[in-house]
Amino acid sequence: MATRCQFENSSEIGVFGALTNSYCLTGIGGSENFYSVFEAELSDHIPVIHATIAGCRFVGRVTAGNRRGLLVPSTTTDVELAHLRNSLPDGVVIQRVEERLSALGNVIACNDHVALVHTDLDRETEDIVSDVLGVEVFRQTVAGNALVGSYCKFTNVGGIVHPRTTVEDMEELSSLLQVPLVAGTVNRGSDVIGAGIVANDWSAFCGLDTTSTEISVIESIFKLNGQGSSNIVNNMRSSLIDHLS
């Protein structure tokens, strides 16, 4: 099931957290509430790690990773890099990336098999993504937006893309990613999907403002609700898409 949470007073939890099948990163906040929501759900399975990047808390937007690796920007300090190395599971490779587009979470969207990247990303960075994360890399846009990490979120099970993505684009992305996709929103109508959701193959977290309709779409596409109410979800999803289009 998808869990609603907030970072301090913000529902943009994808900015302050990152989640994969082998680890979870959370920004260091004024309160432990955000961290404890993740810990309660995940700590039996994967490590939940307090982190900063360049002294800042927005770890979700400046890092990109999957179960095999984690990419961090060149602004990451040696102390932060050492802390992440010590905290991550043994099999996870961490790599500092020299890249002009340094908010890696905004320009790279990936699961354990495929990565979509910003059309202007350096060739060397594309090779690093491919090697460290062990994925096939495609330069793509989502609904005409080059910031693929901001406007879509996908796991090995399914994914959500920007609500204005055309059917043709969705079919193309779905065939590249080999997972089903749906157009949707989070946080009561926000189209910045990457900032509103963090998810892996068995759990998802979304901002506190997310409506029950949006949550049912999220749970359905990430297959978090067992065999439950798929007809109701399909009806809700089509009404949500009709409303947005």
XYZ file of N, CA and C in Angstrom:
735
model
N 0.835 -1.203 0.000
C 0.000 0.000 0.000
C 0.872 1.257 0.000
N 0.331 2.347 -0.501
C 1.081 3.615 -0.560
C 0.857 4.404 0.733
N 1.932 4.921 1.289
C 1.872 5.657 2.556
C 2.030 7.152 2.302
N 1.131 7.948 2.906
C 1.263 9.412 2.788
C 2.224 9.930 3.854
N 3.075 10.888 3.490
C 3.936 11.513 4.507
C 4.357 12.911 4.059
N 4.995 13.632 4.964
C 5.440 15.010 4.718
C 6.849 15.191 5.231
N 7.622 16.029 4.562
C 8.935 16.419 5.104
C 8.769 17.812 5.687
N 8.887 17.911 7.018
C 8.557 19.155 7.697
C 7.189 19.616 7.199
N 7.099 20.723 6.416
C 5.742 21.103 5.995
C 5.508 20.880 4.508
N 6.357 20.099 3.866
C 6.295 19.957 2.415
C 5.809 18.567 2.007
N 4.923 18.539 1.014
C 4.466 17.253 0.478
C 5.350 16.752 -0.664
N 6.371 17.535 -1.013
C 7.263 17.134 -2.120
C 8.314 16.160 -1.574
N 7.862 14.960 -1.215
C 8.768 14.043 -0.510
C 9.840 13.455 -1.426
N 9.588 13.449 -2.747
C 10.589 12.959 -3.686
C 11.804 13.869 -3.764
N 11.650 15.106 -3.253
C 12.786 16.033 -3.191
C 13.723 15.633 -2.050
N 13.152 15.143 -0.949
C 13.921 14.912 0.275
C 14.208 13.438 0.550
N 13.767 12.560 -0.348
C 14.012 11.135 -0.138
C 14.224 10.408 -1.449
N 14.922 9.272 -1.394
C 15.130 8.427 -2.572
C 14.992 6.980 -2.125
N 14.340 6.173 -2.958
C 14.048 4.788 -2.569
C 14.346 3.839 -3.726
N 15.084 2.769 -3.432
C 15.324 1.710 -4.425
C 15.025 0.374 -3.753
N 15.283 -0.722 -4.484
C 15.030 -2.042 -3.902
C 16.094 -2.468 -2.893
N 17.206 -1.720 -2.800
C 18.242 -2.157 -1.853
C 18.612 -1.120 -0.793
N 18.107 0.121 -0.893
C 18.380 1.129 0.133
C 17.391 2.283 -0.003
N 17.346 3.107 1.057
C 16.514 4.306 1.047
C 17.340 5.454 1.628
N 17.314 6.614 0.972
C 17.993 7.807 1.494
C 16.942 8.808 1.952
N 17.172 9.461 3.079
C 16.295 10.554 3.502
C 17.144 11.747 3.918
N 16.652 12.942 3.636
C 17.340 14.159 4.057
C 17.281 14.311 5.562
N 18.270 14.975 6.122
C 18.262 15.224 7.566
C 17.357 16.416 7.844
N 16.271 16.183 8.589
C 15.290 17.245 8.831
C 15.284 17.704 10.271
N 14.458 18.731 10.544
C 14.327 19.238 11.901
C 13.637 18.244 12.801
N 12.811 17.357 12.192
C 12.106 16.369 13.004
C 12.389 14.981 12.452
N 12.216 13.970 13.303
C 12.487 12.591 12.887
C 11.267 11.934 12.248
N 10.140 12.653 12.160
C 8.902 12.030 11.682
C 9.053 11.424 10.293
N 9.636 12.196 9.383
C 9.802 11.762 7.996
C 10.621 10.469 7.953
N 11.755 10.483 8.635
C 12.644 9.321 8.679
C 11.923 8.113 9.268
N 11.160 8.341 10.338
C 10.544 7.208 11.038
C 9.422 6.565 10.216
N 8.767 7.343 9.347
C 7.746 6.758 8.452
C 8.404 5.725 7.537
N 9.557 6.089 6.962
C 10.282 5.158 6.090
C 10.822 3.971 6.883
N 11.373 4.268 8.049
C 11.971 3.202 8.860
C 10.934 2.164 9.270
N 9.746 2.627 9.648
C 8.702 1.699 10.080
C 8.330 0.733 8.955
N 8.306 1.241 7.741
C 7.867 0.438 6.595
C 8.993 -0.427 6.027
N 10.229 0.078 6.068
C 11.300 -0.528 5.267
C 12.411 -1.204 6.052
N 12.608 -0.840 7.327
C 13.853 -1.212 8.015
C 14.048 -2.727 8.161
N 12.973 -3.518 8.044
C 13.133 -4.980 8.094
C 13.791 -5.512 6.828
N 13.748 -4.723 5.749
C 14.200 -5.222 4.447
C 15.460 -4.528 3.936
N 15.522 -3.202 4.073
C 16.635 -2.437 3.495
C 17.066 -1.333 4.467
N 18.321 -0.873 4.371
C 18.755 0.218 5.254
C 18.105 1.554 4.874
N 17.703 2.336 5.875
C 17.199 3.697 5.665
C 18.284 4.642 6.170
N 18.823 5.447 5.269
C 20.059 6.192 5.557
C 19.795 7.693 5.605
N 20.153 8.340 6.734
C 20.181 9.808 6.818
C 21.313 10.321 5.950
N 21.062 11.293 5.106
C 22.146 11.774 4.249
C 21.986 13.253 3.926
N 23.098 13.876 3.553
C 23.066 15.200 2.920
C 23.974 15.115 1.697
N 23.714 15.993 0.735
C 24.586 16.119 -0.438
C 25.000 17.588 -0.518
N 26.306 17.845 -0.475
C 26.838 19.217 -0.448
C 26.222 20.027 0.695
N 25.947 19.331 1.822
C 25.372 19.996 2.989
C 23.890 20.298 2.875
N 23.252 19.854 1.786
C 21.830 20.149 1.551
C 20.972 18.902 1.736
N 19.678 19.147 2.012
C 18.801 18.030 2.381
C 18.049 17.422 1.197
N 18.096 18.089 0.027
C 17.272 17.600 -1.098
C 17.940 16.427 -1.826
N 18.164 15.347 -1.067
C 18.907 14.199 -1.610
C 18.177 13.509 -2.770
N 16.844 13.578 -2.786
C 16.088 12.900 -3.840
C 16.277 13.514 -5.215
N 16.500 14.828 -5.272
C 16.605 15.505 -6.567
C 18.016 15.517 -7.129
N 19.017 15.295 -6.297
C 20.400 15.387 -6.793
C 21.091 14.028 -6.905
N 20.385 12.951 -6.528
C 20.955 11.614 -6.686
C 20.071 10.776 -7.602
N 20.678 9.755 -8.205
C 19.915 8.793 -9.013
C 20.488 7.419 -8.726
N 19.626 6.429 -8.585
C 20.160 5.100 -8.284
C 19.145 3.998 -8.462
N 19.650 2.761 -8.408
C 18.797 1.573 -8.377
C 19.451 0.567 -7.436
N 19.023 -0.701 -7.486
C 19.541 -1.646 -6.485
C 21.038 -1.921 -6.654
N 21.583 -1.635 -7.849
C 23.002 -1.917 -8.092
C 23.933 -0.762 -7.742
N 23.420 0.477 -7.817
C 24.335 1.605 -7.655
C 23.643 2.895 -7.283
N 24.472 3.883 -6.955
C 23.986 5.219 -6.616
C 24.913 6.242 -7.253
N 24.342 7.197 -7.987
C 25.119 8.284 -8.583
C 24.896 9.548 -7.779
N 25.982 10.229 -7.432
C 25.871 11.481 -6.681
C 26.634 12.573 -7.445
N 26.255 13.848 -7.268
C 26.898 14.919 -8.039
C 28.312 15.233 -7.532
N 29.048 15.994 -8.332
C 30.445 16.312 -7.994
C 30.545 17.201 -6.762
N 29.447 17.847 -6.366
C 29.458 18.723 -5.176
C 29.440 17.936 -3.867
N 29.207 16.613 -3.941
C 29.199 15.777 -2.736
C 30.569 15.828 -2.058
N 30.596 16.069 -0.761
C 31.877 16.148 -0.050
C 32.435 14.739 0.205
N 33.722 14.678 0.518
C 34.368 13.386 0.801
C 33.747 12.711 2.025
N 33.398 13.521 3.020
C 32.791 12.970 4.253
C 31.433 12.340 3.929
N 30.625 13.055 3.129
C 29.304 12.532 2.744
C 29.448 11.249 1.927
N 30.419 11.244 1.020
C 30.653 10.059 0.183
C 31.053 8.866 1.058
N 31.931 9.105 2.018
C 32.374 8.034 2.921
C 31.206 7.515 3.762
N 30.362 8.436 4.256
C 29.188 8.041 5.050
C 28.246 7.158 4.225
N 27.989 7.569 2.974
C 27.109 6.769 2.106
C 27.732 5.408 1.818
N 29.038 5.404 1.529
C 29.736 4.125 1.258
C 29.602 3.162 2.427
N 29.785 3.686 3.638
C 29.719 2.841 4.835
C 28.304 2.359 5.122
N 27.302 3.144 4.733
C 25.913 2.835 5.097
C 25.216 1.946 4.064
N 25.629 2.047 2.804
C 24.958 1.289 1.742
C 25.307 -0.198 1.833
N 24.425 -1.075 1.329
C 24.757 -2.512 1.302
C 26.024 -2.767 0.482
N 26.685 -3.885 0.761
C 27.989 -4.176 0.147
C 27.954 -4.199 -1.379
N 26.883 -4.713 -1.951
C 26.831 -4.860 -3.415
C 26.561 -3.577 -4.178
N 26.279 -2.478 -3.464
C 25.880 -1.233 -4.143
C 27.107 -0.360 -4.421
N 27.287 -0.005 -5.696
C 28.414 0.846 -6.107
C 27.988 2.310 -6.020
N 28.838 3.166 -5.446
C 28.522 4.603 -5.414
C 29.555 5.348 -6.253
N 29.085 6.268 -7.071
C 29.971 6.960 -8.013
C 29.669 8.454 -8.024
N 30.719 9.272 -7.901
C 30.570 10.717 -8.029
C 30.632 11.063 -9.520
N 29.715 11.926 -9.979
C 29.615 12.225 -11.406
C 29.917 13.701 -11.675
N 30.865 13.951 -12.568
C 31.156 15.324 -13.017
C 30.187 15.636 -14.157
N 29.146 16.392 -13.875
C 28.105 16.645 -14.881
C 27.570 18.057 -14.710
N 27.437 18.754 -15.839
C 26.906 20.119 -15.804
C 25.488 20.149 -15.233
N 24.664 19.194 -15.636
C 23.284 19.088 -15.122
C 23.352 18.291 -13.817
N 23.690 18.983 -12.725
C 24.092 18.266 -11.516
C 22.932 17.764 -10.656
N 21.695 18.196 -10.944
C 20.548 17.644 -10.205
C 20.165 16.323 -10.875
N 20.935 15.284 -10.545
C 20.830 14.012 -11.277
C 19.443 13.391 -11.171
N 18.774 13.590 -10.038
C 17.431 13.024 -9.872
C 16.411 13.635 -10.821
N 16.661 14.866 -11.270
C 15.752 15.519 -12.221
C 16.001 15.077 -13.657
N 17.235 14.669 -13.955
C 17.591 14.395 -15.358
C 17.770 12.910 -15.661
N 17.664 12.054 -14.635
C 17.757 10.604 -14.831
C 16.586 9.933 -14.119
N 15.848 9.101 -14.852
C 14.802 8.273 -14.239
C 15.155 6.830 -14.550
N 15.190 5.973 -13.531
C 15.629 4.602 -13.818
C 14.941 3.583 -12.916
N 14.930 2.334 -13.397
C 14.636 1.190 -12.533
C 15.858 0.270 -12.598
N 15.688 -1.025 -12.371
C 16.864 -1.903 -12.343
C 17.299 -2.365 -13.731
N 16.553 -1.955 -14.770
C 16.853 -2.449 -16.121
C 17.047 -1.356 -17.165
N 16.328 -0.253 -17.004
C 16.324 0.796 -18.029
C 16.456 2.162 -17.365
N 17.140 3.102 -18.048
C 17.185 4.488 -17.572
C 16.769 5.418 -18.706
N 15.948 6.412 -18.375
C 15.655 7.518 -19.297
C 16.497 8.699 -18.831
N 17.151 9.391 -19.777
C 17.978 10.527 -19.378
C 17.649 11.762 -20.212
N 17.992 12.914 -19.668
C 17.837 14.218 -20.314
C 18.563 14.210 -21.660
N 17.976 14.835 -22.658
C 18.551 14.808 -24.007
C 19.925 15.484 -24.096
N 20.240 16.403 -23.153
C 21.519 17.128 -23.202
C 22.587 16.563 -22.253
N 22.325 15.411 -21.664
C 23.291 14.829 -20.729
C 24.599 14.482 -21.461
N 25.727 14.685 -20.778
C 27.033 14.361 -21.385
C 27.107 12.892 -21.774
N 27.882 12.629 -22.829
C 28.099 11.249 -23.287
C 28.782 10.420 -22.190
N 29.765 11.036 -21.492
C 30.476 10.308 -20.429
C 29.521 9.923 -19.294
N 28.604 10.860 -18.972
C 27.636 10.582 -17.901
C 26.713 9.438 -18.310
N 26.328 9.437 -19.578
C 25.465 8.349 -20.081
C 26.169 6.997 -19.905
N 27.491 6.958 -20.206
C 28.253 5.717 -20.046
C 28.347 5.313 -18.574
N 28.519 6.316 -17.685
C 28.593 6.028 -16.244
C 27.256 5.446 -15.752
N 26.146 6.050 -16.205
C 24.813 5.543 -15.826
C 24.692 4.082 -16.238
N 25.077 3.804 -17.470
C 24.981 2.446 -18.001
C 25.845 1.468 -17.196
N 27.094 1.863 -16.881
C 28.032 0.958 -16.201
C 27.688 0.766 -14.725
N 27.464 1.889 -14.013
C 27.270 1.804 -12.555
C 25.909 1.201 -12.209
N 24.879 1.616 -12.930
C 23.525 1.137 -12.615
C 23.170 -0.150 -13.364
N 23.988 -0.513 -14.346
C 23.745 -1.754 -15.098
C 22.455 -1.718 -15.889
N 22.212 -0.586 -16.581
C 20.936 -0.410 -17.294
C 21.186 -0.018 -18.755
N 20.127 -0.189 -19.569
C 20.128 0.374 -20.913
C 19.696 1.825 -20.813
N 20.351 2.718 -21.535
C 20.075 4.160 -21.403
C 19.418 4.694 -22.677
N 18.328 5.443 -22.506
C 17.640 6.087 -23.636
C 17.502 7.578 -23.359
N 17.842 8.415 -24.345
C 17.604 9.859 -24.228
C 16.154 10.104 -24.630
N 15.370 10.678 -23.728
C 13.927 10.799 -23.955
C 13.388 12.086 -23.350
N 12.177 12.458 -23.753
C 11.425 13.501 -23.049
C 10.106 12.892 -22.591
N 9.484 13.522 -21.603
C 8.166 13.088 -21.116
C 7.200 14.246 -21.316
N 6.233 14.061 -22.193
C 5.257 15.121 -22.528
C 5.981 16.401 -22.946
N 7.078 16.245 -23.687
C 7.823 17.406 -24.171
C 8.764 18.020 -23.149
N 8.807 17.452 -21.929
C 9.701 17.961 -20.879
C 10.990 17.149 -20.859
N 12.129 17.844 -20.909
C 13.420 17.147 -20.902
C 13.771 16.602 -19.512
N 13.146 17.158 -18.462
C 13.457 16.704 -17.092
C 12.703 15.405 -16.781
N 13.219 14.303 -17.319
C 12.507 13.030 -17.211
C 12.351 12.573 -15.757
N 13.351 12.861 -14.915
C 13.271 12.438 -13.515
C 12.186 13.144 -12.732
N 11.847 14.377 -13.162
C 10.815 15.142 -12.456
C 9.410 14.728 -12.864
N 9.252 14.343 -14.127
C 7.899 14.164 -14.665
C 7.483 12.716 -14.869
N 8.269 11.771 -14.351
C 7.786 10.384 -14.338
C 8.421 9.638 -13.166
N 7.813 8.527 -12.798
C 8.360 7.666 -11.746
C 8.016 6.241 -12.126
N 9.015 5.396 -12.301
C 8.709 4.003 -12.627
C 9.606 3.034 -11.858
N 9.054 1.860 -11.597
C 9.786 0.783 -10.930
C 9.882 -0.377 -11.921
N 10.248 -1.567 -11.441
C 10.288 -2.745 -12.319
C 8.892 -3.302 -12.576
N 7.889 -2.699 -11.924
C 6.520 -3.216 -11.980
C 5.618 -2.343 -12.849
N 5.761 -1.021 -12.759
C 4.906 -0.093 -13.501
C 5.393 1.326 -13.295
N 4.673 2.283 -13.889
C 5.116 3.666 -13.744
C 4.029 4.683 -14.002
N 4.245 5.890 -13.486
C 3.325 7.017 -13.677
C 4.072 8.107 -14.440
N 3.403 8.696 -15.419
C 4.014 9.783 -16.183
C 3.134 11.031 -16.100
N 3.682 12.147 -16.567
C 3.021 13.451 -16.605
C 1.605 13.312 -17.197
N 0.600 13.990 -16.605
C -0.792 13.802 -17.064
C -1.040 14.221 -18.507
N -0.197 15.074 -19.073
C -0.424 15.512 -20.452
C 0.380 14.703 -21.483
N 0.933 13.590 -21.067
C 1.643 12.709 -22.000
C 0.647 12.109 -22.991
N 0.962 12.166 -24.280
C 0.033 11.625 -25.291
C 0.060 10.097 -25.251
N -0.995 9.498 -25.818
C -1.089 8.034 -25.852
C 0.092 7.442 -26.626
N 0.469 8.103 -27.741
C 1.592 7.607 -28.555
C 2.891 7.612 -27.748
N 3.133 8.730 -27.027
C 4.340 8.824 -26.196
C 4.344 7.751 -25.113
N 3.179 7.536 -24.502
C 3.091 6.538 -23.434
C 3.384 5.138 -23.970
N 2.868 4.853 -25.174
C 3.124 3.535 -25.770
C 4.611 3.365 -26.081
N 5.240 4.446 -26.583
C 6.672 4.385 -26.896
C 7.497 4.172 -25.624
N 7.183 4.968 -24.572
C 7.904 4.828 -23.301
C 7.682 3.451 -22.693
N 6.446 2.973 -22.769
C 6.112 1.673 -22.193
C 6.886 0.552 -22.893
N 7.046 0.666 -24.214
C 7.787 -0.375 -24.928
C 9.289 -0.288 -24.633
N 9.809 0.931 -24.409
C 11.215 1.077 -24.014
C 11.460 0.487 -22.631
N 10.534 0.802 -21.706
C 10.724 0.413 -20.305
C 10.269 -1.021 -20.022
N 9.409 -1.552 -20.902
C 8.843 -2.885 -20.711
C 8.035 -3.006 -19.416
N 7.385 -1.904 -19.022
C 6.451 -1.934 -17.888
C 5.210 -1.127 -18.279
N 4.038 -1.443 -17.686
C 2.853 -0.645 -17.976
C 2.972 0.759 -17.398
N 2.434 1.752 -18.114
C 2.461 3.136 -17.644
C 1.055 3.694 -17.581
N 0.864 4.685 -16.726
C -0.398 5.412 -16.658
C -0.073 6.894 -16.498
N -0.911 7.757 -17.080
C -0.745 9.199 -16.871
C -1.499 9.575 -15.603
N -0.871 10.346 -14.741
C -1.547 10.692 -13.484
C -0.905 11.871 -12.785
N -1.430 12.175 -11.602
C -0.921 13.299 -10.809
C -0.702 12.837 -9.366
N -0.045 13.692 -8.588
C 0.106 13.464 -7.141
C -0.182 14.789 -6.435
N -0.259 14.727 -5.104
C -0.406 15.952 -4.301
C -1.523 16.870 -4.804
N -2.696 16.268 -4.989
C -3.891 17.003 -5.392
C -3.675 17.780 -6.686
N -3.228 17.047 -7.731
C -3.177 17.644 -9.064
C -1.811 18.101 -9.535
N -0.755 17.879 -8.760
C 0.592 18.289 -9.191
C 1.089 17.347 -10.284
N 1.655 17.926 -11.359
C 2.176 17.077 -12.437
C 3.647 16.726 -12.235
N 4.274 17.235 -11.156
C 5.681 16.914 -10.891
C 5.719 15.586 -10.126
N 5.606 14.502 -10.897
C 5.442 13.159 -10.325
C 6.648 12.767 -9.468
N 7.864 13.034 -9.993
C 9.084 12.619 -9.299
C 9.243 13.256 -7.930
N 8.706 14.469 -7.766
C 8.813 15.154 -6.480
C 7.744 14.687 -5.493
N 6.675 14.085 -5.996
C 5.566 13.712 -5.117
C 5.559 12.260 -4.675
N 6.334 11.398 -5.378
C 6.310 9.950 -5.087
C 7.732 9.418 -4.978
N 7.968 8.533 -4.000
C 9.121 7.631 -4.067
C 8.571 6.209 -3.979
N 9.152 5.307 -4.763
C 8.587 3.952 -4.822
C 9.664 2.934 -5.168
N 9.461 1.707 -4.693
C 10.231 0.574 -5.198
C 9.249 -0.546 -5.540
N 9.738 -1.783 -5.694
C 8.860 -2.848 -6.200
C 7.795 -3.301 -5.207
N 7.973 -2.972 -3.913
C 6.959 -3.452 -2.957
C 6.365 -2.361 -2.069
N 6.822 -1.128 -2.205
C 6.242 -0.067 -1.373
C 6.314 1.265 -2.096
N 5.463 2.186 -1.684
C 5.489 3.538 -2.257
C 5.105 4.534 -1.174
N 5.632 5.738 -1.295
C 5.312 6.837 -0.378
C 4.961 8.037 -1.225
N 3.919 8.766 -0.812
C 3.541 9.954 -1.582
C 3.252 11.104 -0.609
N 3.187 12.320 -1.151
C 2.979 13.509 -0.330
C 1.642 13.483 0.384
N 1.570 14.184 1.513
C 0.371 14.182 2.349
C -0.847 14.757 1.625
N -0.624 15.618 0.630
C -1.753 16.223 -0.094
C -2.391 15.284 -1.124
N -1.778 14.124 -1.368
C -2.278 13.209 -2.400
C -3.695 12.733 -2.065
N -4.590 12.780 -3.047
C -5.989 12.393 -2.814
C -6.137 10.875 -2.857
N -7.267 10.380 -2.382
C -7.503 8.931 -2.371
C -7.581 8.382 -3.802
N -8.114 9.177 -4.730
C -8.161 8.742 -6.133
C -6.751 8.576 -6.681
N -5.897 9.554 -6.408
C -4.508 9.473 -6.873
C -3.793 8.275 -6.243
N -4.059 8.037 -4.950
C -3.425 6.898 -4.271
C -3.880 5.583 -4.890
N -5.163 5.490 -5.244
C -5.639 4.231 -5.834
C -4.998 3.985 -7.195
N -4.752 5.046 -7.957
C -4.048 4.917 -9.239
C -2.606 4.463 -8.991
N -1.942 5.080 -7.998
C -0.560 4.725 -7.653
C -0.472 3.256 -7.220
N -1.376 2.841 -6.332
C -1.341 1.469 -5.830
C -1.621 0.469 -6.935
N -2.494 0.862 -7.859
C -2.849 -0.041 -8.947
C -1.684 -0.231 -9.912
N -1.045 0.870 -10.349
C 0.003 0.761 -11.373
C 1.284 0.161 -10.791
N 1.561 0.421 -9.485
C 2.736 -0.190 -8.851
C 2.400 -1.552 -8.233
N 1.149 -2.007 -8.429
C 0.683 -3.318 -7.959
C 0.942 -3.511 -6.455
N 0.477 -2.525 -5.686
C 0.691 -2.561 -4.240
C -0.556 -3.004 -3.484
N -1.663 -3.223 -4.222
C -2.927 -3.481 -3.511
C -3.414 -4.912 -3.678
N -2.511 -5.845 -3.952
C -2.927 -7.237 -4.097
C -3.884 -7.384 -5.259
N -4.875 -8.223 -5.081
C -5.819 -8.501 -6.169
C -7.062 -7.632 -6.110
N -7.088 -6.704 -5.115
C -8.291 -5.916 -4.785
C -9.128 -5.342 -5.891
N -9.461 -4.094 -5.727
C -10.543 -3.451 -6.445
C -10.099 -2.885 -7.784
N -9.670 -3.756 -8.706
C -9.084 -3.241 -9.952
C -10.114 -2.526 -10.819
N -11.385 -2.974 -10.795
C -12.409 -2.307 -11.623
C -12.654 -0.879 -11.153
N -12.765 -0.722 -9.837
C -12.977 0.613 -9.279
C -11.800 1.517 -9.651
N -10.605 0.979 -9.517
C -9.406 1.763 -9.831
C -9.404 2.164 -11.297
N -9.763 1.229 -12.182
C -9.807 1.548 -13.618
C -10.795 2.671 -13.900
N -11.972 2.613 -13.250
C -12.972 3.662 -13.437
C -12.438 5.005 -12.935
N -11.826 4.981 -11.749
C -11.275 6.209 -11.179
C -10.182 6.780 -12.074
N -9.321 5.884 -12.571
C -8.206 6.334 -13.399
C -8.734 7.009 -14.665
N -9.730 6.374 -15.315
C -10.249 6.964 -16.562
C -10.939 8.299 -16.292
N -11.626 8.405 -15.138
C -12.273 9.694 -14.825
C -11.234 10.760 -14.533
N -10.116 10.380 -13.879
C -9.035 11.325 -13.581
C -8.389 11.807 -14.877
N -8.144 10.882 -15.801
C -7.502 11.249 -17.075
C -8.444 12.108 -17.922
N -9.746 11.737 -17.930
C -10.736 12.543 -18.679
C -10.758 13.970 -18.131
N -10.707 14.071 -16.804
C -10.772 15.393 -16.175
C -9.547 16.245 -16.570
N -8.382 15.581 -16.688
C -7.155 16.331 -16.990
C -6.998 16.647 -18.469
N -7.649 15.855 -19.322
C -7.400 16.026 -20.768
C -8.378 16.967 -21.443
